[in-house]
mmCIF file of C-alpha atoms and ligand atoms in Angstrom:
data_model
loop_
_atom_site.group_PDB
_atom_site.id
_atom_site.type_symbol
_atom_site.label_atom_id
_atom_site.label_comp_id
_atom_site.label_asym_id
_atom_site.label_seq_id
_atom_site.Cartn_x
_atom_site.Cartn_y
_atom_site.Cartn_z
ATOM 1 C CA MET A 347 -49.373 95.186 43.607
ATOM 2 C CA ARG A 348 -47.048 92.485 42.341
ATOM 3 C CA VAL A 349 -43.417 91.945 43.290
ATOM 4 C CA LEU A 350 -40.804 89.967 41.399
ATOM 5 C CA GLY A 351 -38.371 88.324 43.853
ATOM 6 C CA ILE A 352 -34.828 87.255 42.973
ATOM 7 C CA GLU A 353 -32.665 85.068 45.235
ATOM 8 C CA THR A 354 -28.994 84.433 44.388
ATOM 9 C CA SER A 355 -27.203 84.549 47.749
ATOM 10 C CA CYS A 356 -25.650 81.070 47.585
ATOM 11 C CA ASP A 357 -26.161 77.993 45.394
ATOM 12 C CA GLU A 358 -29.800 78.297 44.311
ATOM 13 C CA THR A 359 -31.204 80.682 41.732
ATOM 14 C CA GLY A 360 -34.759 81.476 42.840
ATOM 15 C CA VAL A 361 -37.322 83.662 41.084
ATOM 16 C CA ALA A 362 -40.928 84.238 42.162
ATOM 17 C CA ILE A 363 -43.844 86.626 41.752
ATOM 18 C CA TYR A 364 -45.993 87.559 44.752
ATOM 19 C CA ASP A 365 -49.332 89.363 44.390
ATOM 20 C CA GLU A 366 -50.616 91.239 47.438
ATOM 21 C CA HIS A 367 -54.173 89.905 46.916
ATOM 22 C CA GLN A 368 -53.710 86.557 45.179
ATOM 23 C CA GLY A 369 -50.539 85.461 46.971
ATOM 24 C CA LEU A 370 -47.785 83.526 45.229
ATOM 25 C CA LEU A 371 -48.314 83.442 41.445
ATOM 26 C CA ALA A 372 -45.128 81.628 40.432
ATOM 27 C CA ASN A 373 -42.037 80.173 42.058
ATOM 28 C CA GLN A 374 -39.087 78.883 40.026
ATOM 29 C CA LEU A 375 -35.914 77.377 41.409
ATOM 30 C CA TYR A 376 -32.725 76.268 39.765
ATOM 31 C CA SER A 377 -30.361 74.356 42.046
ATOM 32 C CA GLN A 378 -26.593 74.337 41.451
ATOM 33 C CA VAL A 379 -26.081 71.148 43.481
ATOM 34 C CA LYS A 380 -24.600 69.226 40.510
ATOM 35 C CA ILE A 381 -22.030 71.962 39.848
ATOM 36 C CA HIS A 382 -20.664 71.966 43.407
ATOM 37 C CA ALA A 383 -21.065 68.254 44.218
ATOM 38 C CA ASP A 384 -17.609 67.276 42.888
ATOM 39 C CA TYR A 385 -15.995 69.804 45.235
ATOM 40 C CA GLY A 386 -17.913 68.729 48.351
ATOM 41 C CA GLY A 387 -19.181 72.275 48.974
ATOM 42 C CA VAL A 388 -20.119 75.558 47.323
ATOM 43 C CA VAL A 389 -17.387 77.091 45.134
ATOM 44 C CA PRO A 390 -18.229 80.826 45.233
ATOM 45 C CA GLU A 391 -16.834 81.703 41.802
ATOM 46 C CA LEU A 392 -18.719 78.851 40.122
ATOM 47 C CA ALA A 393 -21.873 79.895 41.969
ATOM 48 C CA SER A 394 -21.617 83.492 40.670
ATOM 49 C CA ARG A 395 -21.004 82.365 37.097
ATOM 50 C CA ASP A 396 -23.988 80.060 37.143
ATOM 51 C CA HIS A 397 -26.289 82.735 38.572
ATOM 52 C CA VAL A 398 -25.186 84.895 35.601
ATOM 53 C CA ARG A 399 -26.257 82.103 33.239
ATOM 54 C CA LYS A 400 -29.543 81.223 34.943
ATOM 55 C CA THR A 401 -31.135 84.318 36.493
ATOM 56 C CA VAL A 402 -32.418 86.152 33.407
ATOM 57 C CA PRO A 403 -33.767 82.992 31.686
ATOM 58 C CA LEU A 404 -35.510 82.041 34.939
ATOM 59 C CA ILE A 405 -37.122 85.508 35.170
ATOM 60 C CA LEU A 406 -38.359 85.197 31.571
ATOM 61 C CA GLU A 407 -39.694 81.705 32.314
ATOM 62 C CA THR A 408 -41.501 82.968 35.431
ATOM 63 C CA LEU A 409 -43.131 85.824 33.521
ATOM 64 C CA ALA A 410 -44.143 83.450 30.709
ATOM 65 C CA GLN A 411 -45.588 80.952 33.178
ATOM 66 C CA THR A 412 -47.877 83.594 34.700
ATOM 67 C CA GLY A 413 -48.669 85.316 31.404
ATOM 68 C CA LEU A 414 -47.512 88.581 32.963
ATOM 69 C CA GLN A 415 -45.623 91.380 31.206
ATOM 70 C CA ALA A 416 -42.945 93.630 32.639
ATOM 71 C CA THR A 417 -45.620 96.340 32.973
ATOM 72 C CA ASP A 418 -47.566 94.107 35.414
ATOM 73 C CA ILE A 419 -44.695 94.186 37.948
ATOM 74 C CA ASP A 420 -44.779 96.943 40.591
ATOM 75 C CA GLY A 421 -41.458 96.260 42.307
ATOM 76 C CA VAL A 422 -38.328 94.138 41.989
ATOM 77 C CA ALA A 423 -36.958 92.601 45.194
ATOM 78 C CA TYR A 424 -33.525 91.001 45.322
ATOM 79 C CA THR A 425 -31.459 89.465 48.110
ATOM 80 C CA ALA A 426 -28.858 92.079 49.081
ATOM 81 C CA GLY A 427 -27.217 90.036 51.865
ATOM 82 C CA PRO A 428 -25.985 88.242 53.844
ATOM 83 C CA GLY A 429 -24.397 85.693 51.511
ATOM 84 C CA LEU A 430 -21.582 85.164 49.003
ATOM 85 C CA VAL A 431 -20.617 88.572 47.678
ATOM 86 C CA GLY A 432 -20.231 87.586 44.008
ATOM 87 C CA ALA A 433 -23.449 85.586 44.005
ATOM 88 C CA LEU A 434 -25.333 88.451 45.678
ATOM 89 C CA MET A 435 -23.940 90.921 43.131
ATOM 90 C CA VAL A 436 -25.535 88.975 40.263
ATOM 91 C CA GLY A 437 -29.064 89.153 41.696
ATOM 92 C CA ALA A 438 -28.597 92.742 42.862
ATOM 93 C CA THR A 439 -27.299 93.917 39.482
ATOM 94 C CA ILE A 440 -30.071 92.215 37.530
ATOM 95 C CA GLY A 441 -32.766 93.246 40.020
ATOM 96 C CA ARG A 442 -31.649 96.867 40.275
ATOM 97 C CA ALA A 443 -31.245 97.181 36.485
ATOM 98 C CA LEU A 444 -34.660 95.644 35.748
ATOM 99 C CA ALA A 445 -36.354 97.943 38.250
ATOM 100 C CA TYR A 446 -34.659 100.932 36.596
ATOM 101 C CA ALA A 447 -35.664 99.792 33.108
ATOM 102 C CA TRP A 448 -39.241 99.035 34.192
ATOM 103 C CA LYS A 449 -39.469 102.323 36.173
ATOM 104 C CA VAL A 450 -40.543 100.593 39.381
ATOM 105 C CA PRO A 451 -38.967 100.549 42.860
ATOM 106 C CA ALA A 452 -36.166 98.114 43.719
ATOM 107 C CA ILE A 453 -36.208 96.529 47.182
ATOM 108 C CA ALA A 454 -32.997 95.231 48.804
ATOM 109 C CA VAL A 455 -34.114 92.235 50.881
ATOM 110 C CA HIS A 456 -32.311 90.717 53.871
ATOM 111 C CA HIS A 457 -31.942 86.983 53.197
ATOM 112 C CA MET A 458 -32.628 85.994 56.822
ATOM 113 C CA GLU A 459 -35.745 88.167 56.953
ATOM 114 C CA GLY A 460 -36.866 86.277 53.845
ATOM 115 C CA HIS A 461 -36.383 82.947 55.679
ATOM 116 C CA LEU A 462 -38.081 84.297 58.794
ATOM 117 C CA LEU A 463 -41.175 85.390 56.849
ATOM 118 C CA ALA A 464 -41.454 82.222 54.704
ATOM 119 C CA PRO A 465 -44.024 80.613 57.077
ATOM 120 C CA MET A 466 -46.262 83.616 56.242
ATOM 121 C CA LEU A 467 -46.687 82.072 52.787
ATOM 122 C CA GLU A 468 -48.592 79.153 54.343
ATOM 123 C CA PRO A 469 -52.376 79.055 54.825
ATOM 124 C CA ASN A 470 -52.172 79.412 58.627
ATOM 125 C CA PRO A 471 -49.541 82.141 59.177
ATOM 126 C CA PRO A 472 -48.277 83.012 62.678
ATOM 127 C CA MET A 473 -49.508 86.117 64.475
ATOM 128 C CA PHE A 474 -47.055 88.503 66.160
ATOM 129 C CA PRO A 475 -45.330 88.382 68.600
ATOM 130 C CA PHE A 476 -43.433 85.095 68.455
ATOM 131 C CA VAL A 477 -40.062 83.481 69.110
ATOM 132 C CA ALA A 478 -38.255 82.495 65.904
ATOM 133 C CA LEU A 479 -35.571 79.854 65.551
ATOM 134 C CA LEU A 480 -33.629 80.582 62.363
ATOM 135 C CA VAL A 481 -31.496 77.645 61.320
ATOM 136 C CA THR A 482 -29.633 77.796 57.999
ATOM 137 C CA GLY A 483 -26.242 76.816 56.619
ATOM 138 C CA GLY A 484 -24.750 80.115 57.797
ATOM 139 C CA HIS A 485 -26.817 81.148 60.827
ATOM 140 C CA THR A 486 -28.385 79.769 63.989
ATOM 141 C CA GLN A 487 -30.379 82.462 65.780
ATOM 142 C CA LEU A 488 -33.128 82.798 68.354
ATOM 143 C CA ILE A 489 -35.068 86.003 67.871
ATOM 144 C CA VAL A 490 -38.073 87.702 69.447
ATOM 145 C CA VAL A 491 -40.209 89.012 66.594
ATOM 146 C CA THR A 492 -42.666 91.737 67.595
ATOM 147 C CA SER A 493 -43.583 92.779 64.045
ATOM 148 C CA ILE A 494 -41.905 92.777 60.648
ATOM 149 C CA GLY A 495 -38.579 94.525 61.205
ATOM 150 C CA GLU A 496 -38.725 94.479 65.006
ATOM 151 C CA TYR A 497 -36.188 91.834 65.862
ATOM 152 C CA GLN A 498 -34.453 91.238 69.171
ATOM 153 C CA LEU A 499 -31.640 88.717 69.075
ATOM 154 C CA LEU A 500 -31.671 86.382 72.097
ATOM 155 C CA GLY A 501 -28.798 84.165 71.051
ATOM 156 C CA GLU A 502 -26.813 82.838 68.094
ATOM 157 C CA SER A 503 -24.073 80.416 67.110
ATOM 158 C CA ILE A 504 -20.613 81.397 68.248
ATOM 159 C CA ASP A 505 -19.003 79.050 65.689
ATOM 160 C CA ASP A 506 -20.552 76.630 63.142
ATOM 161 C CA ALA A 507 -24.226 77.127 62.301
ATOM 162 C CA ALA A 508 -26.542 74.120 62.712
ATOM 163 C CA GLY A 509 -26.707 73.509 58.946
ATOM 164 C CA GLU A 510 -22.939 73.813 58.646
ATOM 165 C CA ALA A 511 -22.522 71.210 61.421
ATOM 166 C CA PHE A 512 -24.887 68.883 59.534
ATOM 167 C CA ASP A 513 -22.935 69.379 56.302
ATOM 168 C CA LYS A 514 -19.482 68.913 57.869
ATOM 169 C CA THR A 515 -20.515 65.805 59.806
ATOM 170 C CA ALA A 516 -22.161 64.407 56.659
ATOM 171 C CA LYS A 517 -18.848 64.870 54.860
ATOM 172 C CA LEU A 518 -17.051 62.903 57.608
ATOM 173 C CA LEU A 519 -19.628 60.155 57.100
ATOM 174 C CA GLY A 520 -18.776 60.031 53.404
ATOM 175 C CA LEU A 521 -22.067 61.588 52.281
ATOM 176 C CA GLY A 522 -22.237 63.993 49.355
ATOM 177 C CA TYR A 523 -23.068 67.671 49.246
ATOM 178 C CA PRO A 524 -25.339 69.105 50.536
ATOM 179 C CA GLY A 525 -25.025 66.715 53.422
ATOM 180 C CA GLY A 526 -27.783 67.833 55.820
ATOM 181 C CA PRO A 527 -30.742 66.106 54.153
ATOM 182 C CA MET A 528 -28.639 62.980 53.406
ATOM 183 C CA LEU A 529 -27.401 62.696 56.982
ATOM 184 C CA SER A 530 -30.986 62.976 58.150
ATOM 185 C CA LEU A 531 -32.043 60.118 55.852
ATOM 186 C CA MET A 532 -29.147 57.980 57.068
ATOM 187 C CA ALA A 533 -30.089 58.740 60.702
ATOM 188 C CA GLN A 534 -33.414 56.948 60.182
ATOM 189 C CA ARG A 535 -31.526 53.650 59.872
ATOM 190 C CA GLY A 536 -29.494 54.300 63.022
ATOM 191 C CA VAL A 537 -29.926 52.417 66.294
ATOM 192 C CA PRO A 538 -30.870 54.894 69.043
ATOM 193 C CA GLY A 539 -28.666 54.919 72.134
ATOM 194 C CA ARG A 540 -25.491 53.372 70.724
ATOM 195 C CA TYR A 541 -23.699 56.709 70.908
ATOM 196 C CA THR A 542 -24.425 59.837 72.905
ATOM 197 C CA PHE A 543 -23.169 63.185 71.660
ATOM 198 C CA PRO A 544 -22.849 66.192 74.005
ATOM 199 C CA ARG A 545 -25.541 68.917 74.055
ATOM 200 C CA PRO A 546 -23.189 71.920 73.687
ATOM 201 C CA MET A 547 -23.675 74.976 75.908
ATOM 202 C CA THR A 548 -26.843 73.674 77.528
ATOM 203 C CA ASN A 549 -25.300 73.469 81.021
ATOM 204 C CA ARG A 550 -24.792 77.213 81.240
ATOM 205 C CA PRO A 551 -27.341 80.011 81.015
ATOM 206 C CA GLY A 552 -28.089 81.871 77.809
ATOM 207 C CA GLN A 553 -29.319 81.159 74.315
ATOM 208 C CA ASP A 554 -26.053 81.030 72.345
ATOM 209 C CA PHE A 555 -25.093 77.916 70.385
ATOM 210 C CA SER A 556 -21.843 76.122 69.587
ATOM 211 C CA PHE A 557 -21.980 73.224 67.157
ATOM 212 C CA SER A 558 -18.380 72.907 65.958
ATOM 213 C CA GLY A 559 -17.460 70.405 68.704
ATOM 214 C CA LEU A 560 -20.019 67.899 67.411
ATOM 215 C CA LYS A 561 -18.141 67.224 64.189
ATOM 216 C CA THR A 562 -14.923 66.597 66.157
ATOM 217 C CA PHE A 563 -16.881 64.238 68.390
ATOM 218 C CA ALA A 564 -18.130 62.418 65.264
ATOM 219 C CA ALA A 565 -14.596 62.271 63.826
ATOM 220 C CA ASN A 566 -13.292 60.654 67.027
ATOM 221 C CA ILE A 567 -16.007 57.986 67.016
ATOM 222 C CA ILE A 568 -15.355 57.218 63.346
ATOM 223 C CA ARG A 569 -11.639 56.815 64.129
ATOM 224 C CA THR A 570 -12.224 54.430 67.037
ATOM 225 C CA SER A 571 -15.378 52.537 65.979
ATOM 226 C CA GLY A 572 -14.765 51.970 62.298
ATOM 227 C CA ASN A 573 -16.763 53.091 59.332
ATOM 228 C CA ASP A 574 -19.217 50.335 58.450
ATOM 229 C CA GLU A 575 -22.708 51.217 57.199
ATOM 230 C CA GLN A 576 -24.518 50.546 60.506
ATOM 231 C CA THR A 577 -21.957 52.437 62.579
ATOM 232 C CA ARG A 578 -22.266 55.441 60.274
ATOM 233 C CA ALA A 579 -26.071 55.352 60.562
ATOM 234 C CA ASP A 580 -25.790 55.091 64.362
ATOM 235 C CA ILE A 581 -23.451 58.111 64.430
ATOM 236 C CA ALA A 582 -25.821 60.064 62.160
ATOM 237 C CA HIS A 583 -28.709 59.245 64.472
ATOM 238 C CA ALA A 584 -26.857 60.323 67.618
ATOM 239 C CA PHE A 585 -25.595 63.501 65.928
ATOM 240 C CA GLU A 586 -29.060 64.528 64.726
ATOM 241 C CA ASP A 587 -30.518 63.822 68.172
ATOM 242 C CA ALA A 588 -27.891 66.060 69.785
ATOM 243 C CA VAL A 589 -28.492 68.993 67.412
ATOM 244 C CA VAL A 590 -32.277 68.702 67.691
ATOM 245 C CA GLU A 591 -32.290 68.392 71.462
ATOM 246 C CA THR A 592 -29.858 71.292 71.873
ATOM 247 C CA LEU A 593 -32.043 73.503 69.666
ATOM 248 C CA ALA A 594 -35.138 72.394 71.611
ATOM 249 C CA ILE A 595 -33.551 73.208 74.995
ATOM 250 C CA LYS A 596 -32.675 76.732 73.812
ATOM 251 C CA CYS A 597 -36.141 77.271 72.292
ATOM 252 C CA ARG A 598 -37.710 76.239 75.597
ATOM 253 C CA ARG A 599 -35.508 78.748 77.427
ATOM 254 C CA ALA A 600 -36.417 81.519 74.983
ATOM 255 C CA LEU A 601 -40.138 80.799 75.430
ATOM 256 C CA ASP A 602 -39.780 80.676 79.228
ATOM 257 C CA GLN A 603 -37.826 83.937 79.269
ATOM 258 C CA THR A 604 -40.222 85.855 77.014
ATOM 259 C CA GLY A 605 -43.477 84.237 78.151
ATOM 260 C CA LEU A 606 -44.449 83.804 74.486
ATOM 261 C CA GLN A 607 -46.501 80.820 73.331
ATOM 262 C CA ARG A 608 -45.768 80.891 69.589
ATOM 263 C CA LEU A 609 -42.657 79.393 68.009
ATOM 264 C CA VAL A 610 -41.684 79.844 64.351
ATOM 265 C CA ILE A 611 -38.905 77.752 62.840
ATOM 266 C CA ALA A 612 -37.381 78.771 59.525
ATOM 267 C CA GLY A 613 -34.340 78.232 57.298
ATOM 268 C CA GLY A 614 -32.974 75.099 55.597
ATOM 269 C CA VAL A 615 -32.612 73.021 58.776
ATOM 270 C CA SER A 616 -36.278 73.651 59.660
ATOM 271 C CA ALA A 617 -37.057 71.171 56.854
ATOM 272 C CA ASN A 618 -35.589 68.485 59.129
ATOM 273 C CA TYR A 619 -38.302 66.039 60.097
ATOM 274 C CA THR A 620 -36.895 65.131 63.528
ATOM 275 C CA LEU A 621 -36.563 68.815 64.478
ATOM 276 C CA ARG A 622 -40.129 69.560 63.387
ATOM 277 C CA ALA A 623 -41.494 66.527 65.255
ATOM 278 C CA ASN A 624 -39.563 67.289 68.454
ATOM 279 C CA LEU A 625 -40.563 70.975 68.552
ATOM 280 C CA THR A 626 -44.165 70.241 67.555
ATOM 281 C CA ASN A 627 -44.405 67.824 70.484
ATOM 282 C CA MET A 628 -42.787 70.356 72.804
ATOM 283 C CA MET A 629 -45.216 73.121 71.812
ATOM 284 C CA HIS A 630 -48.155 70.734 72.147
ATOM 285 C CA LEU A 631 -47.104 69.879 75.714
ATOM 286 C CA ARG A 632 -46.701 73.587 76.507
ATOM 287 C CA GLY A 633 -50.143 74.407 75.080
ATOM 288 C CA GLY A 634 -48.525 76.704 72.502
ATOM 289 C CA GLU A 635 -48.370 76.806 68.720
ATOM 290 C CA ILE A 636 -45.629 76.025 66.214
ATOM 291 C CA PHE A 637 -45.316 77.324 62.665
ATOM 292 C CA TYR A 638 -43.064 76.274 59.797
ATOM 293 C CA ALA A 639 -43.106 76.419 56.031
ATOM 294 C CA ARG A 640 -43.334 73.526 53.566
ATOM 295 C CA PRO A 641 -39.824 72.109 52.904
ATOM 296 C CA GLU A 642 -39.270 73.961 49.597
ATOM 297 C CA PHE A 643 -39.891 77.289 51.367
ATOM 298 C CA CYS A 644 -37.470 76.351 54.204
ATOM 299 C CA THR A 645 -34.417 76.129 51.951
ATOM 300 C CA ASP A 646 -33.404 79.047 49.705
ATOM 301 C CA ASN A 647 -36.120 80.183 47.303
ATOM 302 C CA GLY A 648 -37.422 83.231 45.455
ATOM 303 C CA ALA A 649 -40.895 83.144 47.050
ATOM 304 C CA MET A 650 -39.643 84.296 50.450
ATOM 305 C CA ILE A 651 -37.742 87.181 48.820
ATOM 306 C CA ALA A 652 -40.813 88.263 46.818
ATOM 307 C CA TYR A 653 -42.905 88.121 50.028
ATOM 308 C CA ALA A 654 -40.418 90.086 52.148
ATOM 309 C CA GLY A 655 -40.017 92.533 49.229
ATOM 310 C CA MET A 656 -43.785 93.072 49.127
ATOM 311 C CA ALA A 657 -43.874 93.752 52.879
ATOM 312 C CA ARG A 658 -41.180 96.411 52.521
ATOM 313 C CA LEU A 659 -42.554 97.874 49.270
ATOM 314 C CA GLN A 660 -45.920 98.478 50.935
ATOM 315 C CA ILE A 661 -44.299 100.909 53.352
ATOM 316 C CA GLY A 662 -42.055 102.563 50.800
ATOM 317 C CA ALA A 663 -38.720 101.047 51.797
ATOM 318 C CA TYR A 664 -37.026 101.384 48.410
ATOM 319 C CA ALA A 665 -33.386 100.830 47.527
ATOM 320 C CA ASP A 666 -31.530 103.758 46.010
ATOM 321 C CA LEU A 667 -29.932 103.633 42.557
ATOM 322 C CA SER A 668 -26.647 102.153 43.726
ATOM 323 C CA ILE A 669 -25.987 98.457 43.347
ATOM 324 C CA SER A 670 -24.726 97.426 46.753
ATOM 325 C CA VAL A 671 -24.739 94.157 48.668
ATOM 326 C CA ARG A 672 -23.798 93.259 52.224
ATOM 327 C CA PRO A 673 -22.111 89.860 52.735
ATOM 328 C CA ARG A 674 -22.493 90.428 56.503
ATOM 329 C CA TRP A 675 -25.623 92.141 57.733
ATOM 330 C CA SER A 676 -27.346 91.975 61.119
ATOM 331 C CA MET A 677 -31.132 91.675 60.997
ATOM 332 C CA GLU A 678 -31.396 93.983 63.996
ATOM 333 C CA GLU A 679 -30.256 96.853 61.736
ATOM 334 C CA LEU A 680 -33.413 96.588 59.634
ATOM 335 C CA PRO A 681 -36.008 99.317 60.153
ATOM 336 C CA ALA A 682 -39.310 98.202 61.653
ATOM 337 C CA LEU A 683 -42.219 98.527 59.255
ATOM 338 C CA LYS A 684 -44.341 100.582 61.612
ATOM 339 C CA ARG A 685 -41.518 103.045 62.276
ATOM 340 C CA LEU A 686 -41.523 104.003 58.593
ATOM 341 C CA ASN A 687 -45.286 104.490 58.476
HETATM 342 O O1 KG4 B 1953 -31.501 78.143 54.406
HETATM 343 P P1 KG4 B 1953 -30.600 77.368 53.526
HETATM 344 O O2 KG4 B 1953 -31.194 76.746 52.298
HETATM 345 O O3 KG4 B 1953 -29.391 78.207 53.045
HETATM 346 C C1 KG4 B 1953 -28.724 79.142 53.829
HETATM 347 O O4 KG4 B 1953 -29.212 80.293 53.909
HETATM 348 O O5 KG4 B 1953 -27.694 78.734 54.412
HETATM 349 O O6 KG4 B 1953 -29.978 76.239 54.461
HETATM 350 C C2 KG4 B 1953 -29.143 75.265 53.939
HETATM 351 C C3 KG4 B 1953 -28.735 74.348 55.075
HETATM 352 C C4 KG4 B 1953 -27.682 73.358 54.644
HETATM 353 O O7 KG4 B 1953 -26.685 73.335 55.646
HETATM 354 C C5 KG4 B 1953 -28.442 72.048 54.569
HETATM 355 O O8 KG4 B 1953 -27.643 70.922 54.812
HETATM 356 C C6 KG4 B 1953 -29.471 72.231 55.660
HETATM 357 O O9 KG4 B 1953 -29.871 73.580 55.526
HETATM 358 N N1 KG4 B 1953 -30.623 71.337 55.496
HETATM 359 C C7 KG4 B 1953 -30.920 70.333 56.355
HETATM 360 C C8 KG4 B 1953 -32.068 69.691 55.840
HETATM 361 N N2 KG4 B 1953 -32.432 70.329 54.679
HETATM 362 C C9 KG4 B 1953 -31.537 71.338 54.508
HETATM 363 N N3 KG4 B 1953 -30.310 69.934 57.474
HETATM 364 C C10 KG4 B 1953 -30.849 68.889 58.130
HETATM 365 N N4 KG4 B 1953 -31.932 68.211 57.708
HETATM 366 C C11 KG4 B 1953 -32.572 68.566 56.564
HETATM 367 N N5 KG4 B 1953 -33.657 67.894 56.162
HETATM 368 ZN ZN1 ZN B 1954 -30.821 80.692 53.083
#
């Protein structure tokens, strides 16, 4: 079986084809970064309009690249949420309509489940059960994953997500959009130890996160210490350290609490080198294993949607004929694969 995956939940148009035997056959991405850069963040209406322009041409390009015809596709998976409602509607409308025209099932994929399963696209995929740290621009979550669809939330952000904190602090440092990767680059030139940011919510029990205070902390330092190049790099370094260490402390707690020895990190922020290095070291010291995807599968992409779509298609989890999206959608509501069997 082959699944066409369509991702349009935010500012990337992603299209991919996943074959159950041969794996990923094609993966195309069109980034809207240039469109939103002038505004310092994603403008939802512009995002929707650009998905309208790019999605169908990208699907045609993906089919052409693989030499496949519409008749070679056994299911069409699209991101149905969470995300920007207008942007989601574009992918859902195109995906649902194509599936209808091609007389194949449509699969409404949960964006965060797509991120969570992205490390499965790598040569050495994790075995169940494991603890997953999901870190994106909109979510920070620690989850126990027993199988596909069996998700138990241990903790999440009560305000800004980790990626959002990166982006907002990057903005304060005068970096462009999207700020996370740029802040991380700048942090490499920072002098360690000049500033120390708090590690929010680590001095009380639990696995919830709060990152909004870090940007205020950064703003105060900028106001009092000036804004020269070295100071900004030193702030970036201290900020990144604080986010990474806070995430590591909560991961350690989750592993201690569950007794699990496998950690999966996924979502845009899992592309962060310092986070990967810190958690890899931590898992090495604990005698456990860590799993993450290559950077282009950490940020938004069509491959993860095609993969998650395949997993759900195999057990007959089809979308009905309605075109519906869910801007807010808890992963715990998803049915477990084995329950449908
Ligand atoms: O998963 P994603 O592509 O989209 C959402 O579902 O939100 O995550 C995007 C987030 C952005 O906040 C971006 O700044 C952050 O991931 N990000 C990074 C890095 N690469 C992407 N943050 C820190 N370091 C990076 N290398
Ligand atoms: Zn995402």
